[in-house]
Amino acid sequence: MEIDIRSKRYPAVGAAGARLVLENLRLSLRFGEFVGVFGPSGCGKTTLLNIVAGLDPDFQGSVRPAPADRDGSPVIGYVFQNPRLLPWRTVEENVRLVLPSHLATDDRVGKILEAVGLADARHVYPNRLSVGMSRRVALARAFVIEPELLLMDEPFVSIDVTAANRLRRLLLSMLDRRPTTVLFVTHDLREAISLADRIVALSGPPAGIVAEVAVDIARDQRTGDTVERFRARLLDECGETLRAAFDPE
Amino acid sequence: MRIPTRICYQTLSAIGFLALWQVAATAADSPLLPGPVAVGRVMGDALASGELVHQLGITLARVAASFVLAMTIGTAIGIAMGRSRVVDRLFDTWLIILLNIPALVVIILAYVWVGLVEAAVILAVSVNKIPNVVVTMREGARSLDPDTLEMAQSFRLSRGRNLRHVVLPQLYPFMAASARSGLALIWKIVLVAELLGRSDGIGFQLNLFFQLFDVAGILAYAFAFIIVVQILEVGVLQPIERRVNRWRR
């Protein structure tokens, strides 16, 4: 998939002037590749995902090939920064909703709810759920369609560490079973290193790519130690500008 | 307030009203202001003869037909105007004109153009109510949550599913508001239309009683209808509202 965004600007609203958010951002995704997009808050990462998802057609450039539907079932699973569940539908109904009726079997929906640990909460309405549980429903909703492209916008923030790690393992095991291209936005470099095949660092605004690094540690070797060493080496090798991008703290 | 306490207050309030009315009637001592007992007696007689039920049924059928028609058309137009700026600008002036035409003018014109037939009544009453529904539903459609709409778009929900699961649930409160005000408005307009051009229904009966200066008859039929509308409110509208709101905390 070739993403080529020459420019993306938001029009002026009231006192706030027009803002150029993305500029000269070129990124190609190989099929089955896990790309971590890393950058400071507010630099335009979410805007990038919205453009790739086809939610925002108002930009200069192109995304090719545009994701096509496979016989009525969606190909993009989008895990938004907020869960964006329908509060008037139960957990199970929220997940079932995105599947075409012929695929929405009890078995399929039940399995994915089990996998994210929500089997007991299937008939609960979302505003009875904790933030972490809502996030897990959003993950189940994105996973259940078995997407070809998975867009994830900081999906594991505000989940406790144990649950987040379990969900990361779930994500990786799902990717093992079915090759899926992933565009994963995060502002946590450790998370990016522990999950991605390749890390793309954005700076901004306007955001462009300031660095691209392949993570050359085997998946099963990515423990706390190796991730930490990789991070230290990365920050060490990078020039001053890159260090600013990689290490905003 | 606990429900038994509320019913207790409501009963007390109703008894107070009836008592005041009876005192005024006794003091006036005139056939032009019959007391609740006299009116109740007339109502009982009309009920026993079947006349009240017959006329009530005819009027209710007209109310129901106009109500369904006005809600359906008004909701459709309201959503279209709320979601599309072009449609909104094109028809906003029409809406203002329709909102401000007196009900009486619409009824007279409908009888003149369509004839003294049932269709003219339904048409006239619906045309009176549609603009109010449009205004309320347009407000609802404007306030749809963009986050859930984007979710629906990125998961490629079909038009039907989007309407049923994402859009309509957000519009229910607006529908309830326009249904409630609609019921009250529509039955009053139906009576005027009946008085002007039908030979049955409550409005026709009221005209008859008016010519005979039979105030007890007028009050008996009016109160019978108020009671029926109250029953519809408590027995139909409120249960539906409770059902669609059960997801709220």
Tab-separated table of C-alpha atoms in Angstrom:
chain	number	residue	atom	x	y	z
A	1	MET	CA	0.000	0.000	0.000
A	2	GLU	CA	1.376	3.376	-0.998
A	3	ILE	CA	0.488	6.378	1.118
A	4	ASP	CA	1.510	9.670	-0.420
A	5	ILE	CA	0.191	12.760	1.304
A	6	ARG	CA	1.514	15.965	-0.209
A	7	SER	CA	-0.408	18.126	2.187
A	8	LYS	CA	-3.335	18.058	4.552
A	9	ARG	CA	-4.654	21.208	6.103
A	10	TYR	CA	-7.569	21.969	8.368
A	11	PRO	CA	-9.562	25.065	7.424
A	12	ALA	CA	-9.673	28.061	9.723
A	13	VAL	CA	-12.364	27.892	12.395
A	14	GLY	CA	-13.161	31.076	14.281
A	15	ALA	CA	-10.055	32.604	15.813
A	16	ALA	CA	-7.898	29.577	14.972
A	17	GLY	CA	-6.279	30.011	11.565
A	18	ALA	CA	-5.906	27.308	8.919
A	19	ARG	CA	-3.448	24.643	10.019
A	20	LEU	CA	-1.129	22.571	7.876
A	21	VAL	CA	-1.062	19.193	9.612
A	22	LEU	CA	0.716	16.786	7.289
A	23	GLU	CA	3.248	17.588	4.598
A	24	ASN	CA	5.211	15.375	2.198
A	25	LEU	CA	4.454	12.196	4.042
A	26	ARG	CA	5.306	9.147	1.958
A	27	LEU	CA	4.953	5.705	3.424
A	28	SER	CA	4.667	2.327	1.804
A	29	LEU	CA	3.319	-0.679	3.656
A	30	ARG	CA	4.180	-4.207	2.618
A	31	PHE	CA	1.442	-6.763	2.989
A	32	GLY	CA	1.555	-8.292	6.443
A	33	GLU	CA	3.903	-5.654	7.794
A	34	PHE	CA	3.507	-4.125	11.242
A	35	VAL	CA	4.408	-0.429	11.114
A	36	GLY	CA	4.537	1.587	14.302
A	37	VAL	CA	3.922	5.295	13.808
A	38	PHE	CA	5.542	7.182	16.592
A	39	GLY	CA	5.460	10.865	17.362
A	40	PRO	CA	4.499	13.498	19.920
A	41	SER	CA	0.874	14.195	20.788
A	42	GLY	CA	-0.991	16.441	18.393
A	43	CYS	CA	1.416	15.935	15.505
A	44	GLY	CA	-1.192	14.531	13.130
A	45	LYS	CA	-0.987	10.779	13.696
A	46	THR	CA	-4.747	10.387	13.988
A	47	THR	CA	-5.255	12.515	10.883
A	48	LEU	CA	-2.977	10.111	9.023
A	49	LEU	CA	-5.047	7.109	10.102
A	50	ASN	CA	-8.297	8.843	9.146
A	51	ILE	CA	-6.946	9.528	5.683
A	52	VAL	CA	-5.838	5.915	5.237
A	53	ALA	CA	-9.242	4.720	6.483
A	54	GLY	CA	-10.923	6.851	3.838
A	55	LEU	CA	-12.722	8.950	6.462
A	56	ASP	CA	-11.064	12.169	5.349
A	57	PRO	CA	-10.988	12.647	1.562
A	58	ASP	CA	-10.016	16.309	1.886
A	59	PHE	CA	-6.243	16.175	1.300
A	60	GLN	CA	-3.674	16.545	-1.482
A	61	GLY	CA	-2.176	13.208	-2.460
A	62	SER	CA	-3.241	9.618	-2.753
A	63	VAL	CA	-3.639	6.335	-0.917
A	64	ARG	CA	-3.266	3.362	-3.276
A	65	PRO	CA	-4.778	0.944	-3.623
A	66	ALA	CA	-7.867	2.273	-1.921
A	67	PRO	CA	-9.100	-0.480	0.388
A	68	ALA	CA	-11.860	-2.365	-1.444
A	69	ASP	CA	-14.647	-4.388	0.100
A	70	ARG	CA	-14.579	-8.154	-0.105
A	71	ASP	CA	-18.125	-9.233	-0.907
A	72	GLY	CA	-19.767	-6.922	1.578
A	73	SER	CA	-17.490	-7.429	4.560
A	74	PRO	CA	-15.184	-4.609	5.586
A	75	VAL	CA	-11.415	-4.891	5.085
A	76	ILE	CA	-10.282	-2.212	7.523
A	77	GLY	CA	-10.441	-2.714	11.238
A	78	TYR	CA	-10.087	0.645	12.944
A	79	VAL	CA	-9.416	0.870	16.661
A	80	PHE	CA	-10.060	4.514	17.435
A	81	GLN	CA	-8.390	6.474	20.173
A	82	ASN	CA	-11.704	6.513	22.014
A	83	PRO	CA	-13.593	3.233	21.847
A	84	ARG	CA	-16.531	4.761	19.931
A	85	LEU	CA	-19.002	2.086	20.944
A	86	LEU	CA	-22.718	2.538	20.460
A	87	PRO	CA	-23.972	3.135	24.007
A	88	TRP	CA	-27.479	1.922	23.103
A	89	ARG	CA	-26.237	-1.487	21.974
A	90	THR	CA	-24.843	-4.221	24.213
A	91	VAL	CA	-21.232	-5.370	24.024
A	92	GLU	CA	-22.189	-8.312	21.856
A	93	GLU	CA	-24.411	-6.218	19.575
A	94	ASN	CA	-21.591	-3.713	19.108
A	95	VAL	CA	-19.295	-6.468	17.880
A	96	ARG	CA	-21.923	-8.223	15.791
A	97	LEU	CA	-22.881	-4.967	14.092
A	98	VAL	CA	-19.742	-4.754	11.938
A	99	LEU	CA	-20.120	-8.266	10.513
A	100	PRO	CA	-22.353	-8.950	7.520
A	101	SER	CA	-25.241	-11.144	8.694
A	102	HIS	CA	-23.974	-14.320	7.008
A	103	LEU	CA	-20.696	-14.072	8.940
A	104	ALA	CA	-22.128	-12.974	12.280
A	105	THR	CA	-22.326	-16.430	13.824
A	106	ASP	CA	-22.617	-16.878	17.586
A	107	ASP	CA	-19.451	-18.919	17.431
A	108	ARG	CA	-17.371	-16.206	15.805
A	109	VAL	CA	-18.663	-13.407	18.032
A	110	GLY	CA	-18.419	-15.584	21.136
A	111	LYS	CA	-14.823	-16.601	20.415
A	112	ILE	CA	-13.566	-13.055	19.993
A	113	LEU	CA	-15.341	-11.872	23.165
A	114	GLU	CA	-13.772	-14.783	24.993
A	115	ALA	CA	-10.367	-13.860	23.614
A	116	VAL	CA	-10.555	-10.291	24.948
A	117	GLY	CA	-11.966	-11.563	28.239
A	118	LEU	CA	-15.461	-10.151	27.900
A	119	ALA	CA	-17.529	-13.323	27.609
A	120	ASP	CA	-19.309	-12.515	30.871
A	121	ALA	CA	-20.070	-8.941	29.866
A	122	ARG	CA	-21.631	-9.680	26.488
A	123	HIS	CA	-25.093	-8.430	27.437
A	124	VAL	CA	-23.888	-5.322	29.246
A	125	TYR	CA	-24.415	-1.810	27.872
A	126	PRO	CA	-21.156	0.106	27.314
A	127	ASN	CA	-21.715	2.827	29.896
A	128	ARG	CA	-21.584	0.138	32.600
A	129	LEU	CA	-18.073	-0.774	31.443
A	130	SER	CA	-14.759	0.555	32.659
A	131	VAL	CA	-12.591	2.420	30.158
A	132	GLY	CA	-10.316	-0.585	29.823
A	133	MET	CA	-13.218	-2.913	29.117
A	134	SER	CA	-14.626	-0.514	26.514
A	135	ARG	CA	-11.254	-0.516	24.807
A	136	ARG	CA	-11.300	-4.289	24.722
A	137	VAL	CA	-14.721	-4.228	23.056
A	138	ALA	CA	-13.324	-1.862	20.430
A	139	LEU	CA	-10.436	-4.289	19.859
A	140	ALA	CA	-12.823	-7.224	19.544
A	141	ARG	CA	-14.859	-5.226	17.029
A	142	ALA	CA	-11.781	-4.569	14.894
A	143	PHE	CA	-10.466	-8.149	15.179
A	144	VAL	CA	-13.741	-9.912	14.484
A	145	ILE	CA	-13.887	-8.837	10.845
A	146	GLU	CA	-10.431	-10.396	10.241
A	147	PRO	CA	-9.265	-7.222	8.533
A	148	GLU	CA	-6.623	-6.971	5.858
A	149	LEU	CA	-5.552	-3.622	7.236
A	150	LEU	CA	-5.675	-2.889	10.922
A	151	LEU	CA	-5.489	0.763	11.984
A	152	MET	CA	-4.802	1.230	15.664
A	153	ASP	CA	-4.763	4.606	17.359
A	154	GLU	CA	-3.071	4.214	20.746
A	155	PRO	CA	-5.289	1.248	21.533
A	156	PHE	CA	-3.667	0.229	24.799
A	157	VAL	CA	-3.578	3.472	26.767
A	158	SER	CA	-5.555	3.563	30.016
A	159	ILE	CA	-5.611	-0.204	30.308
A	160	ASP	CA	-3.713	-1.647	33.251
A	161	VAL	CA	-0.299	-3.087	32.418
A	162	THR	CA	-1.248	-6.758	32.794
A	163	ALA	CA	-4.342	-6.416	30.609
A	164	ALA	CA	-2.445	-4.352	28.050
A	165	ASN	CA	0.270	-7.002	27.808
A	166	ARG	CA	-2.325	-9.705	27.416
A	167	LEU	CA	-4.012	-7.740	24.635
A	168	ARG	CA	-0.652	-7.170	22.910
A	169	ARG	CA	-0.083	-10.927	22.955
A	170	LEU	CA	-3.600	-11.426	21.623
A	171	LEU	CA	-2.898	-8.991	18.808
A	172	LEU	CA	0.340	-10.777	17.890
A	173	SER	CA	-1.256	-14.218	17.992
A	174	MET	CA	-4.044	-12.957	15.762
A	175	LEU	CA	-1.461	-11.612	13.332
A	176	ASP	CA	0.296	-14.990	13.400
A	177	ARG	CA	-2.865	-16.771	12.395
A	178	ARG	CA	-3.791	-14.334	9.653
A	179	PRO	CA	-1.289	-12.055	7.970
A	180	THR	CA	-2.559	-8.515	8.392
A	181	THR	CA	-1.016	-5.173	7.598
A	182	VAL	CA	-0.976	-3.009	10.705
A	183	LEU	CA	-0.557	0.721	11.094
A	184	PHE	CA	-0.129	1.294	14.798
A	185	VAL	CA	0.000	4.797	16.228
A	186	THR	CA	1.587	5.337	19.605
A	187	HIS	CA	3.561	7.887	21.584
A	188	ASP	CA	5.223	5.141	23.587
A	189	LEU	CA	8.533	4.167	21.984
A	190	ARG	CA	8.875	0.992	24.078
A	191	GLU	CA	5.485	-0.201	22.893
A	192	ALA	CA	6.420	0.538	19.287
A	193	ILE	CA	9.683	-1.400	19.624
A	194	SER	CA	8.029	-4.376	21.268
A	195	LEU	CA	5.389	-4.735	18.544
A	196	ALA	CA	6.476	-3.289	15.214
A	197	ASP	CA	8.568	-4.548	12.316
A	198	ARG	CA	9.394	-1.000	11.396
A	199	ILE	CA	9.067	2.262	13.277
A	200	VAL	CA	8.301	5.527	11.554
A	201	ALA	CA	8.892	8.678	13.557
A	202	LEU	CA	6.903	11.793	12.802
A	203	SER	CA	7.705	15.304	13.872
A	204	GLY	CA	5.567	18.266	13.480
A	205	PRO	CA	3.367	20.008	12.928
A	206	PRO	CA	3.263	19.826	9.975
A	207	ALA	CA	4.157	16.175	10.349
A	208	GLY	CA	6.551	14.512	7.986
A	209	ILE	CA	8.675	11.426	8.475
A	210	VAL	CA	11.913	12.245	10.271
A	211	ALA	CA	13.194	8.709	10.772
A	212	GLU	CA	12.509	5.141	9.789
A	213	VAL	CA	13.984	2.253	11.725
A	214	ALA	CA	13.576	-1.478	11.228
A	215	VAL	CA	13.276	-3.353	14.491
A	216	ASP	CA	15.696	-6.215	14.012
A	217	ILE	CA	14.952	-8.190	17.145
A	218	ALA	CA	13.085	-11.447	16.647
A	219	ARG	CA	9.522	-11.296	17.975
A	220	ASP	CA	10.078	-13.905	20.673
A	221	GLN	CA	13.231	-12.102	21.867
A	222	ARG	CA	11.509	-8.837	22.673
A	223	THR	CA	11.602	-8.773	26.427
A	224	GLY	CA	11.906	-5.762	28.698
A	225	ASP	CA	15.696	-5.904	28.461
A	226	THR	CA	16.135	-6.144	24.712
A	227	VAL	CA	13.509	-3.485	24.090
A	228	GLU	CA	15.221	-1.165	26.552
A	229	ARG	CA	18.647	-1.737	24.946
A	230	PHE	CA	17.202	-1.136	21.486
A	231	ARG	CA	15.638	2.075	22.684
A	232	ALA	CA	18.846	3.300	24.285
A	233	ARG	CA	20.836	2.484	21.143
A	234	LEU	CA	18.261	4.236	18.987
A	235	LEU	CA	18.346	7.401	21.063
A	236	ASP	CA	22.116	7.213	21.168
A	237	GLU	CA	22.611	6.823	17.430
A	238	CYS	CA	20.115	9.443	16.453
A	239	GLY	CA	21.116	12.993	15.832
A	240	GLU	CA	19.822	15.833	17.953
A	241	THR	CA	16.705	16.475	15.866
A	242	LEU	CA	15.777	12.811	15.830
A	243	ARG	CA	16.358	12.519	19.524
A	244	ALA	CA	13.892	15.343	20.020
A	245	ALA	CA	11.376	13.447	17.941
A	246	PHE	CA	11.990	10.078	19.583
A	247	ASP	CA	12.307	11.235	23.122
A	248	PRO	CA	9.956	14.104	23.813
A	249	GLU	CA	10.294	13.768	27.611
B	1	MET	CA	-40.145	11.189	44.085
B	2	ARG	CA	-41.377	7.645	44.730
B	3	ILE	CA	-44.091	6.477	42.370
B	4	PRO	CA	-46.845	5.897	44.966
B	5	THR	CA	-46.255	9.409	46.327
B	6	ARG	CA	-46.482	10.800	42.795
B	7	ILE	CA	-49.788	9.055	42.093
B	8	CYS	CA	-51.055	10.274	45.452
B	9	TYR	CA	-50.246	13.882	44.508
B	10	GLN	CA	-51.771	13.483	41.054
B	11	THR	CA	-55.002	12.110	42.492
B	12	LEU	CA	-55.147	14.895	45.060
B	13	SER	CA	-54.591	17.474	42.335
B	14	ALA	CA	-57.365	16.003	40.155
B	15	ILE	CA	-59.801	15.898	43.077
B	16	GLY	CA	-58.966	19.525	43.877
B	17	PHE	CA	-59.746	20.531	40.300
B	18	LEU	CA	-63.075	18.691	40.295
B	19	ALA	CA	-64.042	20.149	43.670
B	20	LEU	CA	-63.308	23.705	42.516
B	21	TRP	CA	-65.322	23.083	39.359
B	22	GLN	CA	-68.272	21.705	41.368
B	23	VAL	CA	-68.225	24.706	43.716
B	24	ALA	CA	-68.209	27.116	40.759
B	25	ALA	CA	-71.052	25.195	39.071
B	26	THR	CA	-73.166	25.190	42.246
B	27	ALA	CA	-72.599	28.910	42.724
B	28	ALA	CA	-73.450	29.719	39.084
B	29	ASP	CA	-76.452	27.402	39.129
B	30	SER	CA	-76.858	27.611	35.330
B	31	PRO	CA	-77.119	25.043	32.501
B	32	LEU	CA	-74.258	26.967	30.851
B	33	LEU	CA	-71.841	25.767	33.571
B	34	PRO	CA	-72.742	22.189	34.496
B	35	GLY	CA	-70.729	20.587	37.310
B	36	PRO	CA	-68.552	17.479	37.014
B	37	VAL	CA	-71.401	15.285	38.250
B	38	ALA	CA	-73.745	16.445	35.488
B	39	VAL	CA	-71.017	16.110	32.851
B	40	GLY	CA	-70.175	12.640	34.161
B	41	ARG	CA	-73.810	11.636	33.818
B	42	VAL	CA	-73.913	12.809	30.167
B	43	MET	CA	-70.668	10.959	29.505
B	44	GLY	CA	-72.101	7.794	31.031
B	45	ASP	CA	-75.242	8.010	28.891
B	46	ALA	CA	-73.249	8.588	25.700
B	47	LEU	CA	-71.009	5.683	26.627
B	48	ALA	CA	-73.984	3.407	27.260
B	49	SER	CA	-75.640	4.295	23.953
B	50	GLY	CA	-72.401	3.569	22.083
B	51	GLU	CA	-72.459	7.031	20.520
B	52	LEU	CA	-69.350	8.259	22.380
B	53	VAL	CA	-67.287	5.193	21.484
B	54	HIS	CA	-68.379	5.414	17.857
B	55	GLN	CA	-67.479	9.111	17.451
B	56	LEU	CA	-64.297	8.704	19.492
B	57	GLY	CA	-63.228	5.823	17.262
B	58	ILE	CA	-63.716	7.849	14.092
B	59	THR	CA	-61.756	10.807	15.420
B	60	LEU	CA	-59.009	8.574	16.800
B	61	ALA	CA	-58.633	6.879	13.416
B	62	ARG	CA	-58.135	10.283	11.783
B	63	VAL	CA	-55.666	11.290	14.495
B	64	ALA	CA	-53.723	8.055	14.046
B	65	ALA	CA	-53.545	8.331	10.254
B	66	SER	CA	-52.414	11.977	10.334
B	67	PHE	CA	-49.976	11.265	13.147
B	68	VAL	CA	-48.246	8.389	11.357
B	69	LEU	CA	-48.119	10.311	8.086
B	70	ALA	CA	-46.779	13.494	9.667
B	71	MET	CA	-44.152	11.685	11.757
B	72	THR	CA	-42.871	9.613	8.832
B	73	ILE	CA	-42.665	12.405	6.287
B	74	GLY	CA	-41.484	14.972	8.830
B	75	THR	CA	-38.724	12.682	10.107
B	76	ALA	CA	-37.477	11.922	6.599
B	77	ILE	CA	-37.410	15.582	5.579
B	78	GLY	CA	-35.919	16.610	8.930
B	79	ILE	CA	-33.032	14.138	8.616
B	80	ALA	CA	-32.378	15.240	5.026
B	81	MET	CA	-32.318	18.908	6.034
B	82	GLY	CA	-30.213	18.254	9.116
B	83	ARG	CA	-27.596	16.251	7.247
B	84	SER	CA	-27.316	18.235	4.010
B	85	ARG	CA	-26.583	21.931	3.988
B	86	VAL	CA	-27.820	22.244	0.384
B	87	VAL	CA	-31.197	20.662	1.142
B	88	ASP	CA	-31.455	22.797	4.260
B	89	ARG	CA	-30.850	26.036	2.371
B	90	LEU	CA	-33.164	25.053	-0.484
B	91	PHE	CA	-36.153	24.286	1.702
B	92	ASP	CA	-35.671	26.471	4.741
B	93	THR	CA	-37.946	29.173	3.328
B	94	TRP	CA	-40.630	26.612	2.496
B	95	LEU	CA	-40.446	25.438	6.063
B	96	ILE	CA	-40.918	28.941	7.437
B	97	ILE	CA	-43.928	29.495	5.177
B	98	LEU	CA	-45.504	26.183	6.190
B	99	LEU	CA	-44.815	26.808	9.872
B	100	ASN	CA	-46.703	30.066	9.722
B	101	ILE	CA	-49.773	29.170	7.686
B	102	PRO	CA	-52.727	29.075	10.090
B	103	ALA	CA	-54.184	25.587	10.517
B	104	LEU	CA	-57.593	26.918	9.554
B	105	VAL	CA	-56.338	28.145	6.164
B	106	VAL	CA	-54.809	24.752	5.365
B	107	ILE	CA	-58.041	22.978	6.322
B	108	ILE	CA	-60.223	25.291	4.206
B	109	LEU	CA	-57.895	25.002	1.207
B	110	ALA	CA	-57.759	21.213	1.522
B	111	TYR	CA	-61.571	21.015	1.505
B	112	VAL	CA	-61.751	23.404	-1.456
B	113	TRP	CA	-59.099	21.651	-3.503
B	114	VAL	CA	-59.564	18.009	-2.534
B	115	GLY	CA	-63.247	18.056	-1.604
B	116	LEU	CA	-65.178	17.252	1.554
B	117	VAL	CA	-63.596	13.811	1.852
B	118	GLU	CA	-61.543	11.837	4.371
B	119	ALA	CA	-58.306	12.362	2.426
B	120	ALA	CA	-58.686	16.130	2.771
B	121	VAL	CA	-58.776	15.865	6.574
B	122	ILE	CA	-55.711	13.622	6.758
B	123	LEU	CA	-53.839	15.833	4.301
B	124	ALA	CA	-54.707	19.089	6.041
B	125	VAL	CA	-53.815	17.830	9.506
B	126	SER	CA	-50.539	16.247	8.355
B	127	VAL	CA	-49.498	19.403	6.523
B	128	ASN	CA	-50.098	21.322	9.735
B	129	LYS	CA	-47.934	19.012	11.786
B	130	ILE	CA	-45.132	18.116	9.353
B	131	PRO	CA	-43.191	21.406	9.688
B	132	ASN	CA	-43.029	21.033	13.483
B	133	VAL	CA	-41.707	17.501	13.151
B	134	VAL	CA	-39.177	18.686	10.556
B	135	VAL	CA	-37.834	21.411	12.852
B	136	THR	CA	-37.372	19.024	15.785
B	137	MET	CA	-35.887	16.204	13.710
B	138	ARG	CA	-33.573	18.590	11.872
B	139	GLU	CA	-32.199	19.667	15.231
B	140	GLY	CA	-31.694	15.997	16.109
B	141	ALA	CA	-29.990	15.189	12.824
B	142	ARG	CA	-27.631	18.145	13.258
B	143	SER	CA	-26.548	16.930	16.650
B	144	LEU	CA	-25.648	13.383	15.522
B	145	ASP	CA	-22.360	12.294	17.025
B	146	PRO	CA	-19.668	12.459	14.302
B	147	ASP	CA	-17.534	9.868	16.115
B	148	THR	CA	-20.062	7.066	15.783
B	149	LEU	CA	-20.858	8.084	12.197
B	150	GLU	CA	-17.142	7.792	11.348
B	151	MET	CA	-17.040	4.425	13.052
B	152	ALA	CA	-19.961	3.280	10.884
B	153	GLN	CA	-18.233	4.610	7.783
B	154	SER	CA	-14.873	2.987	8.465
B	155	PHE	CA	-16.506	-0.403	9.094
B	156	ARG	CA	-18.544	0.051	5.908
B	157	LEU	CA	-21.926	-0.417	7.573
B	158	SER	CA	-24.742	-0.662	5.059
B	159	ARG	CA	-27.163	2.238	4.785
B	160	GLY	CA	-29.901	0.263	6.516
B	161	ARG	CA	-27.712	-0.786	9.438
B	162	ASN	CA	-26.323	2.686	9.843
B	163	LEU	CA	-29.859	4.082	10.034
B	164	ARG	CA	-31.160	1.416	12.387
B	165	HIS	CA	-28.252	1.078	14.790
B	166	VAL	CA	-26.390	4.378	14.627
B	167	VAL	CA	-28.669	7.198	13.446
B	168	LEU	CA	-32.173	6.391	14.700
B	169	PRO	CA	-31.190	5.585	18.297
B	170	GLN	CA	-29.717	9.083	18.526
B	171	LEU	CA	-32.946	10.539	17.170
B	172	TYR	CA	-35.342	8.728	19.546
B	173	PRO	CA	-35.392	11.540	22.130
B	174	PHE	CA	-36.264	14.015	19.380
B	175	MET	CA	-38.912	11.667	18.018
B	176	ALA	CA	-40.408	11.301	21.481
B	177	ALA	CA	-40.538	15.073	21.882
B	178	SER	CA	-42.251	15.619	18.550
B	179	ALA	CA	-44.587	12.656	19.085
B	180	ARG	CA	-45.714	14.071	22.402
B	181	SER	CA	-46.320	17.599	21.175
B	182	GLY	CA	-47.704	16.117	17.956
B	183	LEU	CA	-50.404	14.088	19.634
B	184	ALA	CA	-51.668	17.142	21.507
B	185	LEU	CA	-51.599	19.381	18.433
B	186	ILE	CA	-53.046	16.893	15.973
B	187	TRP	CA	-56.174	15.967	17.886
B	188	LYS	CA	-57.081	19.612	18.310
B	189	ILE	CA	-56.684	20.272	14.584
B	190	VAL	CA	-58.648	17.139	13.691
B	191	LEU	CA	-61.589	18.516	15.706
B	192	VAL	CA	-61.519	21.782	13.747
B	193	ALA	CA	-61.403	19.896	10.452
B	194	GLU	CA	-64.334	17.742	11.548
B	195	LEU	CA	-66.326	20.739	12.622
B	196	LEU	CA	-65.819	22.388	9.235
B	197	GLY	CA	-66.408	19.548	6.850
B	198	ARG	CA	-67.301	16.138	8.226
B	199	SER	CA	-70.566	14.632	9.349
B	200	ASP	CA	-69.095	12.460	12.085
B	201	GLY	CA	-66.391	12.494	14.744
B	202	ILE	CA	-66.029	14.440	17.976
B	203	GLY	CA	-65.635	17.776	16.193
B	204	PHE	CA	-68.953	17.254	14.382
B	205	GLN	CA	-70.637	16.358	17.692
B	206	LEU	CA	-69.247	19.461	19.374
B	207	ASN	CA	-70.709	21.594	16.589
B	208	LEU	CA	-74.076	19.938	17.147
B	209	PHE	CA	-73.953	20.598	20.904
B	210	PHE	CA	-72.868	24.183	20.221
B	211	GLN	CA	-75.975	24.816	18.130
B	212	LEU	CA	-78.087	23.413	20.986
B	213	PHE	CA	-76.061	25.328	23.614
B	214	ASP	CA	-75.522	21.932	25.288
B	215	VAL	CA	-72.462	22.727	27.404
B	216	ALA	CA	-72.641	19.441	29.330
B	217	GLY	CA	-72.401	17.541	26.024
B	218	ILE	CA	-69.432	19.636	24.892
B	219	LEU	CA	-67.556	19.063	28.148
B	220	ALA	CA	-68.421	15.351	28.216
B	221	TYR	CA	-66.950	14.735	24.754
B	222	ALA	CA	-63.919	16.952	25.375
B	223	PHE	CA	-63.069	15.211	28.629
B	224	ALA	CA	-63.575	11.792	27.093
B	225	PHE	CA	-60.922	12.694	24.550
B	226	ILE	CA	-58.523	14.135	27.112
B	227	ILE	CA	-58.777	10.862	29.033
B	228	VAL	CA	-58.050	8.830	25.888
B	229	VAL	CA	-54.981	10.952	25.046
B	230	GLN	CA	-53.732	10.554	28.619
B	231	ILE	CA	-54.118	6.789	28.310
B	232	LEU	CA	-52.129	6.852	25.050
B	233	GLU	CA	-49.406	8.881	26.735
B	234	VAL	CA	-49.104	6.607	29.757
B	235	GLY	CA	-49.906	3.335	28.027
B	236	VAL	CA	-48.039	3.735	24.729
B	237	LEU	CA	-45.592	6.656	24.569
B	238	GLN	CA	-44.061	6.257	28.029
B	239	PRO	CA	-43.444	2.482	27.761
B	240	ILE	CA	-41.807	2.962	24.350
B	241	GLU	CA	-39.643	5.705	25.783
B	242	ARG	CA	-38.616	3.546	28.728
B	243	ARG	CA	-37.692	0.751	26.324
B	244	VAL	CA	-35.459	2.821	24.057
B	245	ASN	CA	-33.826	4.489	27.067
B	246	ARG	CA	-33.018	1.355	29.026
B	247	TRP	CA	-29.316	1.597	28.087
B	248	ARG	CA	-29.009	4.891	29.971
B	249	ARG	CA	-27.675	4.795	33.469
